[in-house]
């Protein structure tokens, strides 16, 4: 069981044991960052949830959940699922506490590996009183909203801590929960420093994050006339729009909240840039990076260029060749490799296997 599955199983066990928890007194609960697979929690009826990760959001919508980017209404029960970013969890706890009506319940579900004991303590600091249930190496912590006991300074602090803002250290807008949110990734910096000034035409940044690589490309290559930023995390895309506002000029920018591995409606690109992901949550998932590489080659026109940075040990070369790419240069430095490849032929359609 991975952390998400364990959290869902722990919540199901909690409801099975605590049938008296007012399951929203017939109103649906408000969920923050729920994983897909909530059908396992029989007591939960689909309702509103805050989820900005596209593949998860789509899976939830297919099960009848209403995906929001922020709470719209008050609720009697709010459930926050822990993620790997502490500031993001605290931000969601603050939003949940704010959305709750007086006397409502706030439930935090956190795997021990995501810091459950310390999160339980923090939630107690915010609300004054908590109850805990442990199962599947997770804690399910229930707090009660009583305005008289709520710590307003902490609530304001946690809320602010998760918001999008410009960080002096990077010069970029970002927020907790995004890849490398408060320091520029070394791999991306190495690729940025090697971006050719003659990149031109229409291209894409796959897994664009908060837009750092795209920004660097637009700044160094005036011949870029159009750029597609594709990113699964909606908050990253919102940050990218702010980060590119002053470098776009007359170039056309397109923002796609999309899963790269699901296939993109783009064709005949002149270039693709990327620092492909190879994790799902905290678990390594090298197949994800390979799927990115296949999609990048598929989108390029013959003669189109791929510029990619990856950890040195990740084996993308075979993927590039199998999709009709020819590697022009592969430089290794500081634990990374920067690959420049050209698409020389159309790949066999069969080669584009799903993950
Ligand atoms: C290694 S980061 C690179 C971010 C950015 N390009 C940079 O260089 O700073 C990979 C990005 O891919 C995004 N990502 C992960 N899975 C994705 C998917 N299936 N589709 C689209 N983007 C995805 C992540 O949210 C993350 O922002």
mmCIF file of C-alpha atoms and ligand atoms in Angstrom:
data_model
loop_
_atom_site.group_PDB
_atom_site.id
_atom_site.type_symbol
_atom_site.label_atom_id
_atom_site.label_comp_id
_atom_site.label_asym_id
_atom_site.label_seq_id
_atom_site.Cartn_x
_atom_site.Cartn_y
_atom_site.Cartn_z
ATOM 1 C CA UNK A 1 0.000 0.000 0.000
ATOM 2 C CA UNK A 2 1.399 3.434 -0.859
ATOM 3 C CA UNK A 3 0.825 6.489 1.385
ATOM 4 C CA UNK A 4 -2.330 7.610 -0.435
ATOM 5 C CA UNK A 5 -3.877 4.152 -0.340
ATOM 6 C CA UNK A 6 -2.995 3.801 3.347
ATOM 7 C CA UNK A 7 -4.638 7.167 4.114
ATOM 8 C CA UNK A 8 -7.851 6.121 2.341
ATOM 9 C CA UNK A 9 -7.846 2.745 4.130
ATOM 10 C CA UNK A 10 -7.274 4.468 7.491
ATOM 11 C CA UNK A 11 -10.166 6.858 6.866
ATOM 12 C CA UNK A 12 -12.446 3.951 5.900
ATOM 13 C CA UNK A 13 -11.475 2.129 9.105
ATOM 14 C CA UNK A 14 -12.085 5.294 11.135
ATOM 15 C CA UNK A 15 -15.611 5.767 9.791
ATOM 16 C CA UNK A 16 -16.395 2.091 10.249
ATOM 17 C CA UNK A 17 -15.406 2.442 13.947
ATOM 18 C CA UNK A 18 -16.900 5.905 14.581
ATOM 19 C CA UNK A 19 -20.337 5.693 13.073
ATOM 20 C CA UNK A 20 -21.415 8.608 15.269
ATOM 21 C CA UNK A 21 -19.235 11.092 13.377
ATOM 22 C CA UNK A 22 -21.796 13.445 11.861
ATOM 23 C CA UNK A 23 -21.207 12.643 8.254
ATOM 24 C CA UNK A 24 -22.019 16.190 7.482
ATOM 25 C CA UNK A 25 -25.523 15.798 8.862
ATOM 26 C CA UNK A 26 -26.667 14.733 5.408
ATOM 27 C CA UNK A 27 -24.518 17.393 3.752
ATOM 28 C CA UNK A 28 -21.449 16.284 1.815
ATOM 29 C CA UNK A 29 -18.048 16.802 3.402
ATOM 30 C CA UNK A 30 -15.494 19.216 1.937
ATOM 31 C CA UNK A 31 -12.246 17.428 1.079
ATOM 32 C CA UNK A 32 -8.758 18.812 0.516
ATOM 33 C CA UNK A 33 -6.259 17.005 -1.729
ATOM 34 C CA UNK A 34 -8.131 13.694 -1.703
ATOM 35 C CA UNK A 35 -6.558 10.883 -3.689
ATOM 36 C CA UNK A 36 -8.568 8.938 -6.246
ATOM 37 C CA UNK A 37 -10.105 5.711 -4.965
ATOM 38 C CA UNK A 38 -12.421 7.238 -2.372
ATOM 39 C CA UNK A 39 -15.066 4.674 -3.277
ATOM 40 C CA UNK A 40 -13.352 2.556 -0.608
ATOM 41 C CA UNK A 41 -14.818 4.907 2.024
ATOM 42 C CA UNK A 42 -18.428 3.784 1.793
ATOM 43 C CA UNK A 43 -19.716 6.496 4.142
ATOM 44 C CA UNK A 44 -18.487 9.389 1.990
ATOM 45 C CA UNK A 45 -20.890 10.686 -0.592
ATOM 46 C CA UNK A 46 -19.293 12.540 -3.523
ATOM 47 C CA UNK A 47 -19.321 16.289 -2.971
ATOM 48 C CA UNK A 48 -16.940 19.236 -3.255
ATOM 49 C CA UNK A 49 -13.202 18.717 -3.087
ATOM 50 C CA UNK A 50 -10.142 20.881 -3.603
ATOM 51 C CA UNK A 51 -7.708 19.075 -5.875
ATOM 52 C CA UNK A 52 -5.382 20.774 -8.381
ATOM 53 C CA UNK A 53 -3.518 17.684 -9.654
ATOM 54 C CA UNK A 54 -5.099 17.002 -13.052
ATOM 55 C CA UNK A 55 -4.973 13.174 -13.244
ATOM 56 C CA UNK A 56 -6.366 12.888 -9.705
ATOM 57 C CA UNK A 57 -8.968 15.586 -10.347
ATOM 58 C CA UNK A 58 -10.168 13.738 -13.462
ATOM 59 C CA UNK A 59 -10.423 10.426 -11.636
ATOM 60 C CA UNK A 60 -12.410 12.107 -8.841
ATOM 61 C CA UNK A 61 -14.752 13.793 -11.324
ATOM 62 C CA UNK A 62 -15.420 10.449 -12.948
ATOM 63 C CA UNK A 63 -16.562 9.181 -9.535
ATOM 64 C CA UNK A 64 -18.941 12.123 -9.172
ATOM 65 C CA UNK A 65 -16.826 14.538 -7.115
ATOM 66 C CA UNK A 66 -17.035 18.250 -7.795
ATOM 67 C CA UNK A 67 -13.468 19.497 -8.154
ATOM 68 C CA UNK A 68 -12.809 23.079 -7.001
ATOM 69 C CA UNK A 69 -9.721 25.253 -6.792
ATOM 70 C CA UNK A 70 -10.886 26.727 -3.466
ATOM 71 C CA UNK A 71 -13.778 26.178 -1.037
ATOM 72 C CA UNK A 72 -16.981 27.905 -2.114
ATOM 73 C CA UNK A 73 -19.341 27.182 0.780
ATOM 74 C CA UNK A 74 -19.343 26.447 4.480
ATOM 75 C CA UNK A 75 -19.484 22.845 5.674
ATOM 76 C CA UNK A 76 -20.088 20.714 8.758
ATOM 77 C CA UNK A 77 -17.247 18.302 8.038
ATOM 78 C CA UNK A 78 -13.926 18.970 6.331
ATOM 79 C CA UNK A 79 -11.298 16.323 5.631
ATOM 80 C CA UNK A 80 -7.679 17.188 4.846
ATOM 81 C CA UNK A 81 -5.402 14.560 3.310
ATOM 82 C CA UNK A 82 -1.710 15.034 4.048
ATOM 83 C CA UNK A 83 0.710 15.558 1.175
ATOM 84 C CA UNK A 84 4.494 15.642 1.255
ATOM 85 C CA UNK A 85 4.569 19.423 1.822
ATOM 86 C CA UNK A 86 4.008 20.535 5.411
ATOM 87 C CA UNK A 87 3.173 24.164 4.563
ATOM 88 C CA UNK A 88 0.583 22.965 2.056
ATOM 89 C CA UNK A 89 -1.080 20.735 4.676
ATOM 90 C CA UNK A 90 -1.181 23.599 7.194
ATOM 91 C CA UNK A 91 -2.637 25.850 4.488
ATOM 92 C CA UNK A 92 -5.400 23.318 3.858
ATOM 93 C CA UNK A 93 -6.067 22.930 7.586
ATOM 94 C CA UNK A 94 -6.496 26.709 7.814
ATOM 95 C CA UNK A 95 -8.846 26.803 4.788
ATOM 96 C CA UNK A 96 -10.796 23.877 6.230
ATOM 97 C CA UNK A 97 -11.121 25.537 9.647
ATOM 98 C CA UNK A 98 -12.291 28.709 7.972
ATOM 99 C CA UNK A 99 -14.927 26.886 5.868
ATOM 100 C CA UNK A 100 -16.301 24.972 8.862
ATOM 101 C CA UNK A 101 -19.363 26.123 10.705
ATOM 102 C CA UNK A 102 -19.215 26.499 14.468
ATOM 103 C CA UNK A 103 -19.229 23.018 16.043
ATOM 104 C CA UNK A 104 -18.185 21.315 12.784
ATOM 105 C CA UNK A 105 -15.517 18.602 12.581
ATOM 106 C CA UNK A 106 -12.131 18.837 10.933
ATOM 107 C CA UNK A 107 -10.475 15.513 10.138
ATOM 108 C CA UNK A 108 -6.822 15.239 9.182
ATOM 109 C CA UNK A 109 -5.635 11.978 7.603
ATOM 110 C CA UNK A 110 -1.860 11.646 7.637
ATOM 111 C CA UNK A 111 0.516 8.773 7.034
ATOM 112 C CA UNK A 112 3.151 8.539 9.767
ATOM 113 C CA UNK A 113 5.802 8.959 7.082
ATOM 114 C CA UNK A 114 4.222 12.337 6.217
ATOM 115 C CA UNK A 115 4.726 13.590 9.761
ATOM 116 C CA UNK A 116 1.426 12.542 11.385
ATOM 117 C CA UNK A 117 2.563 13.041 15.025
ATOM 118 C CA UNK A 118 3.754 16.594 14.462
ATOM 119 C CA UNK A 119 0.692 17.449 12.329
ATOM 120 C CA UNK A 120 -1.553 16.177 15.102
ATOM 121 C CA UNK A 121 0.187 18.506 17.545
ATOM 122 C CA UNK A 122 -0.122 21.437 15.138
ATOM 123 C CA UNK A 123 -3.826 20.821 14.606
ATOM 124 C CA UNK A 124 -4.288 20.853 18.388
ATOM 125 C CA UNK A 125 -2.542 24.239 18.519
ATOM 126 C CA UNK A 126 -5.037 25.572 15.977
ATOM 127 C CA UNK A 127 -8.259 24.141 17.371
ATOM 128 C CA UNK A 128 -7.573 23.381 21.026
ATOM 129 C CA UNK A 129 -8.839 19.790 21.187
ATOM 130 C CA UNK A 130 -8.260 16.675 19.091
ATOM 131 C CA UNK A 131 -9.001 12.925 19.129
ATOM 132 C CA UNK A 132 -6.797 10.422 17.358
ATOM 133 C CA UNK A 133 -7.297 7.034 15.722
ATOM 134 C CA UNK A 134 -4.338 5.056 14.319
ATOM 135 C CA UNK A 135 -4.484 2.436 11.594
ATOM 136 C CA UNK A 136 -2.462 1.376 8.546
ATOM 137 C CA UNK A 137 0.549 3.407 9.774
ATOM 138 C CA UNK A 138 -1.582 6.568 9.560
ATOM 139 C CA UNK A 139 -3.306 8.843 12.034
ATOM 140 C CA UNK A 140 -6.839 10.092 11.618
ATOM 141 C CA UNK A 141 -7.086 13.173 13.824
ATOM 142 C CA UNK A 142 -10.434 14.785 14.520
ATOM 143 C CA UNK A 143 -10.705 18.351 15.770
ATOM 144 C CA UNK A 144 -13.773 20.427 16.562
ATOM 145 C CA UNK A 145 -14.332 23.982 15.527
ATOM 146 C CA UNK A 146 -15.189 26.232 18.412
ATOM 147 C CA UNK A 147 -14.558 29.865 17.534
ATOM 148 C CA UNK A 148 -13.673 30.677 21.125
ATOM 149 C CA UNK A 149 -10.786 28.203 21.043
ATOM 150 C CA UNK A 150 -9.551 28.744 17.507
ATOM 151 C CA UNK A 151 -6.159 30.430 17.283
ATOM 152 C CA UNK A 152 -6.772 33.238 14.725
ATOM 153 C CA UNK A 153 -3.121 34.270 14.439
ATOM 154 C CA UNK A 154 -2.096 30.716 13.568
ATOM 155 C CA UNK A 155 -4.954 30.385 11.111
ATOM 156 C CA UNK A 156 -3.924 33.573 9.297
ATOM 157 C CA UNK A 157 -0.287 32.501 9.327
ATOM 158 C CA UNK A 158 -0.967 29.033 7.885
ATOM 159 C CA UNK A 159 -3.311 30.445 5.284
ATOM 160 C CA UNK A 160 -0.726 32.958 4.095
ATOM 161 C CA UNK A 161 2.037 30.333 4.173
ATOM 162 C CA UNK A 162 0.432 28.340 1.351
ATOM 163 C CA UNK A 163 -0.396 31.229 -0.943
ATOM 164 C CA UNK A 164 1.225 32.026 -4.242
ATOM 165 C CA UNK A 165 3.869 34.727 -3.867
ATOM 166 C CA UNK A 166 7.062 35.997 -5.446
ATOM 167 C CA UNK A 167 10.157 34.622 -3.705
ATOM 168 C CA UNK A 168 13.200 36.910 -3.622
ATOM 169 C CA UNK A 169 15.522 33.857 -3.679
ATOM 170 C CA UNK A 170 14.318 32.687 -7.100
ATOM 171 C CA UNK A 171 12.640 35.792 -8.490
ATOM 172 C CA UNK A 172 9.689 33.526 -9.318
ATOM 173 C CA UNK A 173 6.111 33.240 -8.094
ATOM 174 C CA UNK A 174 5.573 29.931 -6.360
ATOM 175 C CA UNK A 175 3.918 28.256 -3.382
ATOM 176 C CA UNK A 176 4.322 25.165 -1.206
ATOM 177 C CA UNK A 177 3.320 21.969 -2.969
ATOM 178 C CA UNK A 178 5.082 22.822 -6.238
ATOM 179 C CA UNK A 179 8.220 21.113 -7.475
ATOM 180 C CA UNK A 180 11.314 22.819 -6.034
ATOM 181 C CA UNK A 181 9.081 25.653 -4.917
ATOM 182 C CA UNK A 182 11.566 27.761 -2.985
ATOM 183 C CA UNK A 183 14.839 27.106 -4.778
ATOM 184 C CA UNK A 184 15.491 26.612 -8.466
ATOM 185 C CA UNK A 185 16.191 22.971 -9.293
ATOM 186 C CA UNK A 186 19.856 22.362 -10.139
ATOM 187 C CA UNK A 187 18.968 20.168 -13.135
ATOM 188 C CA UNK A 188 16.700 22.835 -14.565
ATOM 189 C CA UNK A 189 19.375 25.475 -14.030
ATOM 190 C CA UNK A 190 21.938 23.356 -15.867
ATOM 191 C CA UNK A 191 19.592 22.948 -18.825
ATOM 192 C CA UNK A 192 18.638 26.632 -18.762
ATOM 193 C CA UNK A 193 22.309 27.594 -19.005
ATOM 194 C CA UNK A 194 22.647 25.464 -22.160
ATOM 195 C CA UNK A 195 19.496 26.474 -24.009
ATOM 196 C CA UNK A 196 20.444 27.363 -27.585
ATOM 197 C CA UNK A 197 19.722 30.966 -28.569
ATOM 198 C CA UNK A 198 18.556 29.759 -32.000
ATOM 199 C CA UNK A 199 15.509 27.885 -30.668
ATOM 200 C CA UNK A 200 12.668 29.100 -32.797
ATOM 201 C CA UNK A 201 9.113 28.550 -33.939
ATOM 202 C CA UNK A 202 6.535 26.766 -31.860
ATOM 203 C CA UNK A 203 7.535 24.569 -28.918
ATOM 204 C CA UNK A 204 6.439 23.120 -25.617
ATOM 205 C CA UNK A 205 7.693 22.813 -22.059
ATOM 206 C CA UNK A 206 6.341 19.488 -20.766
ATOM 207 C CA UNK A 207 5.923 19.418 -16.993
ATOM 208 C CA UNK A 208 6.470 23.171 -16.979
ATOM 209 C CA UNK A 209 6.136 23.638 -13.216
ATOM 210 C CA UNK A 210 6.022 27.320 -12.308
ATOM 211 C CA UNK A 211 7.546 28.214 -15.659
ATOM 212 C CA UNK A 212 11.238 28.619 -14.880
ATOM 213 C CA UNK A 213 12.552 26.810 -17.991
ATOM 214 C CA UNK A 214 9.969 28.451 -20.223
ATOM 215 C CA UNK A 215 10.963 31.855 -18.879
ATOM 216 C CA UNK A 216 14.642 31.210 -19.533
ATOM 217 C CA UNK A 217 13.894 29.953 -23.054
ATOM 218 C CA UNK A 218 11.801 33.000 -23.928
ATOM 219 C CA UNK A 219 14.519 35.270 -22.628
ATOM 220 C CA UNK A 220 17.405 33.635 -24.479
ATOM 221 C CA UNK A 221 15.731 32.755 -27.791
ATOM 222 C CA UNK A 222 13.917 35.653 -29.489
ATOM 223 C CA UNK A 223 12.940 33.374 -32.396
ATOM 224 C CA UNK A 224 10.410 31.518 -30.252
ATOM 225 C CA UNK A 225 7.056 32.670 -31.511
ATOM 226 C CA UNK A 226 4.739 30.314 -29.643
ATOM 227 C CA UNK A 227 5.129 28.183 -26.511
ATOM 228 C CA UNK A 228 2.851 25.620 -24.884
ATOM 229 C CA UNK A 229 3.281 25.067 -21.157
ATOM 230 C CA UNK A 230 1.854 21.722 -20.099
ATOM 231 C CA UNK A 231 1.553 20.929 -16.408
ATOM 232 C CA UNK A 232 -0.531 18.576 -14.243
ATOM 233 C CA UNK A 233 -0.479 20.802 -11.149
ATOM 234 C CA UNK A 234 -2.925 23.673 -11.541
ATOM 235 C CA UNK A 235 -1.256 25.876 -8.928
ATOM 236 C CA UNK A 236 2.046 25.613 -10.818
ATOM 237 C CA UNK A 237 0.373 26.747 -14.003
ATOM 238 C CA UNK A 238 -1.163 29.735 -12.201
ATOM 239 C CA UNK A 239 2.322 30.654 -10.975
ATOM 240 C CA UNK A 240 3.770 30.194 -14.482
ATOM 241 C CA UNK A 241 1.323 32.725 -15.880
ATOM 242 C CA UNK A 242 2.628 35.293 -13.414
ATOM 243 C CA UNK A 243 6.245 34.336 -14.053
ATOM 244 C CA UNK A 244 5.988 34.738 -17.813
ATOM 245 C CA UNK A 245 3.893 37.894 -17.879
ATOM 246 C CA UNK A 246 6.866 40.210 -18.394
ATOM 247 C CA UNK A 247 8.862 38.088 -20.879
ATOM 248 C CA UNK A 248 6.163 37.033 -23.343
ATOM 249 C CA UNK A 249 6.168 40.211 -25.440
ATOM 250 C CA UNK A 250 4.313 39.432 -28.658
ATOM 251 C CA UNK A 251 4.924 35.673 -28.391
ATOM 252 C CA UNK A 252 1.868 33.481 -27.951
ATOM 253 C CA UNK A 253 1.772 31.431 -24.756
ATOM 254 C CA UNK A 254 -0.693 28.600 -24.101
ATOM 255 C CA UNK A 255 -1.265 27.058 -20.678
ATOM 256 C CA UNK A 256 -2.527 23.479 -20.557
ATOM 257 C CA UNK A 257 -3.681 21.951 -17.269
ATOM 258 C CA UNK A 258 -3.106 18.440 -18.581
ATOM 259 C CA UNK A 259 -1.576 15.031 -18.032
ATOM 260 C CA UNK A 260 1.288 14.709 -20.507
ATOM 261 C CA UNK A 261 1.021 10.922 -20.459
ATOM 262 C CA UNK A 262 -2.610 11.022 -21.570
ATOM 263 C CA UNK A 263 -1.573 12.370 -24.987
ATOM 264 C CA UNK A 264 -1.618 16.041 -25.946
ATOM 265 C CA UNK A 265 -3.513 17.689 -28.793
ATOM 266 C CA UNK A 266 -0.357 19.310 -30.202
ATOM 267 C CA UNK A 267 1.433 18.469 -33.453
ATOM 268 C CA UNK A 268 4.570 19.194 -35.422
ATOM 269 C CA UNK A 269 6.400 21.144 -32.754
ATOM 270 C CA UNK A 270 9.774 22.697 -33.531
ATOM 271 C CA UNK A 271 11.153 21.949 -30.075
ATOM 272 C CA UNK A 272 10.352 20.466 -26.681
ATOM 273 C CA UNK A 273 12.039 21.387 -23.398
ATOM 274 C CA UNK A 274 11.714 19.356 -20.265
ATOM 275 C CA UNK A 275 12.923 18.204 -16.911
ATOM 276 C CA UNK A 276 10.643 15.152 -16.756
ATOM 277 C CA UNK A 277 9.151 13.993 -13.456
ATOM 278 C CA UNK A 278 9.988 10.514 -12.227
ATOM 279 C CA UNK A 279 8.076 10.382 -8.952
ATOM 280 C CA UNK A 280 4.437 9.995 -7.975
ATOM 281 C CA UNK A 281 4.159 11.633 -4.560
ATOM 282 C CA UNK A 282 7.291 10.429 -2.812
ATOM 283 C CA UNK A 283 7.491 7.103 -4.639
ATOM 284 C CA UNK A 284 9.903 6.735 -7.582
ATOM 285 C CA UNK A 285 8.103 6.187 -10.888
ATOM 286 C CA UNK A 286 10.674 6.072 -13.715
ATOM 287 C CA UNK A 287 7.956 4.960 -16.172
ATOM 288 C CA UNK A 288 6.505 8.476 -15.855
ATOM 289 C CA UNK A 289 9.697 10.062 -17.184
ATOM 290 C CA UNK A 290 9.857 7.538 -20.025
ATOM 291 C CA UNK A 291 6.253 8.331 -20.974
ATOM 292 C CA UNK A 292 7.193 12.032 -21.110
ATOM 293 C CA UNK A 293 10.086 11.250 -23.448
ATOM 294 C CA UNK A 294 7.857 9.234 -25.781
ATOM 295 C CA UNK A 295 5.240 11.979 -25.845
ATOM 296 C CA UNK A 296 7.879 14.640 -26.541
ATOM 297 C CA UNK A 297 9.207 12.725 -29.555
ATOM 298 C CA UNK A 298 5.703 12.084 -30.805
ATOM 299 C CA UNK A 299 4.880 15.802 -30.741
ATOM 300 C CA UNK A 300 8.001 16.910 -32.608
ATOM 301 C CA UNK A 301 8.052 17.362 -36.344
ATOM 302 C CA UNK A 302 10.917 15.696 -38.255
ATOM 303 C CA UNK A 303 13.936 17.907 -37.606
ATOM 304 C CA UNK A 304 12.380 19.105 -34.315
ATOM 305 C CA UNK A 305 14.628 19.374 -31.260
ATOM 306 C CA UNK A 306 14.357 17.834 -27.812
ATOM 307 C CA UNK A 307 16.237 19.444 -24.907
ATOM 308 C CA UNK A 308 16.064 17.437 -21.754
ATOM 309 C CA UNK A 309 17.716 17.274 -18.349
ATOM 310 C CA UNK A 310 17.572 14.196 -16.145
ATOM 311 C CA UNK A 311 19.348 12.588 -13.246
ATOM 312 C CA UNK A 312 22.375 10.809 -14.649
ATOM 313 C CA UNK A 313 21.116 7.303 -13.845
ATOM 314 C CA UNK A 314 17.744 7.656 -15.595
ATOM 315 C CA UNK A 315 17.778 5.657 -18.849
ATOM 316 C CA UNK A 316 15.982 7.789 -21.438
ATOM 317 C CA UNK A 317 18.328 7.220 -24.376
ATOM 318 C CA UNK A 318 16.698 3.983 -25.559
ATOM 319 C CA UNK A 319 13.298 5.680 -25.370
ATOM 320 C CA UNK A 320 14.526 8.575 -27.501
ATOM 321 C CA UNK A 321 15.919 6.258 -30.170
ATOM 322 C CA UNK A 322 12.874 3.994 -30.213
ATOM 323 C CA UNK A 323 10.730 7.044 -30.980
ATOM 324 C CA UNK A 324 12.822 8.163 -33.942
ATOM 325 C CA UNK A 325 15.179 10.492 -32.096
ATOM 326 C CA UNK A 326 18.892 10.852 -32.692
ATOM 327 C CA UNK A 327 21.009 12.040 -29.804
ATOM 328 C CA UNK A 328 23.238 14.932 -30.822
ATOM 329 C CA UNK A 329 24.919 15.584 -27.498
ATOM 330 C CA UNK A 330 24.706 14.225 -23.968
ATOM 331 C CA UNK A 331 26.679 16.143 -21.384
ATOM 332 C CA UNK A 332 27.060 14.821 -17.847
ATOM 333 C CA UNK A 333 27.635 17.249 -15.017
ATOM 334 C CA UNK A 334 26.930 17.438 -11.282
ATOM 335 C CA UNK A 335 24.894 14.224 -11.279
ATOM 336 C CA UNK A 336 22.725 15.265 -14.246
ATOM 337 C CA UNK A 337 22.782 14.697 -17.972
ATOM 338 C CA UNK A 338 21.660 17.242 -20.495
ATOM 339 C CA UNK A 339 20.523 15.633 -23.715
ATOM 340 C CA UNK A 340 19.959 17.378 -27.001
ATOM 341 C CA UNK A 341 18.289 15.181 -29.609
ATOM 342 C CA UNK A 342 16.657 15.615 -32.993
ATOM 343 C CA UNK A 343 13.711 13.727 -34.326
ATOM 344 C CA UNK A 344 14.900 12.146 -37.540
ATOM 345 C CA UNK A 345 12.008 9.852 -38.406
ATOM 346 C CA UNK A 346 8.423 9.100 -37.491
ATOM 347 C CA UNK A 347 8.200 6.328 -34.918
ATOM 348 C CA UNK A 348 6.114 3.254 -35.317
ATOM 349 C CA UNK A 349 2.711 4.037 -33.749
ATOM 350 C CA UNK A 350 3.113 0.901 -31.672
ATOM 351 C CA UNK A 351 6.146 2.380 -29.968
ATOM 352 C CA UNK A 352 3.967 4.875 -28.115
ATOM 353 C CA UNK A 353 2.943 2.477 -25.408
ATOM 354 C CA UNK A 354 1.111 3.727 -22.378
ATOM 355 C CA UNK A 355 2.863 3.795 -19.009
HETATM 356 C C1 LIG B 1 10.965 17.907 -12.429
HETATM 357 S S1 LIG B 1 9.606 18.998 -12.427
HETATM 358 C C2 LIG B 1 10.128 20.253 -13.591
HETATM 359 C C3 LIG B 1 9.423 21.568 -13.396
HETATM 360 C C4 LIG B 1 9.920 22.715 -14.253
HETATM 361 N N1 LIG B 1 9.955 22.384 -15.656
HETATM 362 C C5 LIG B 1 11.302 23.139 -13.820
HETATM 363 O O1 LIG B 1 12.215 22.874 -14.558
HETATM 364 O O2 LIG B 1 11.444 23.704 -12.747
HETATM 365 C C6 LIG B 1 8.406 18.070 -13.315
HETATM 366 C C7 LIG B 1 7.031 18.718 -13.421
HETATM 367 O O3 LIG B 1 6.154 17.799 -14.076
HETATM 368 C C8 LIG B 1 4.871 17.909 -13.489
HETATM 369 N N2 LIG B 1 4.146 16.656 -13.764
HETATM 370 C C9 LIG B 1 4.204 15.484 -13.078
HETATM 371 N N3 LIG B 1 3.435 14.564 -13.658
HETATM 372 C C10 LIG B 1 2.855 15.169 -14.724
HETATM 373 C C11 LIG B 1 1.961 14.717 -15.730
HETATM 374 N N4 LIG B 1 1.503 13.453 -15.753
HETATM 375 N N5 LIG B 1 1.582 15.590 -16.677
HETATM 376 C C12 LIG B 1 2.023 16.868 -16.665
HETATM 377 N N6 LIG B 1 2.887 17.345 -15.747
HETATM 378 C C13 LIG B 1 3.301 16.505 -14.798
HETATM 379 C C14 LIG B 1 5.142 18.141 -12.026
HETATM 380 O O4 LIG B 1 4.026 18.738 -11.381
HETATM 381 C C15 LIG B 1 6.373 19.044 -12.087
HETATM 382 O O5 LIG B 1 6.009 20.396 -12.081
#
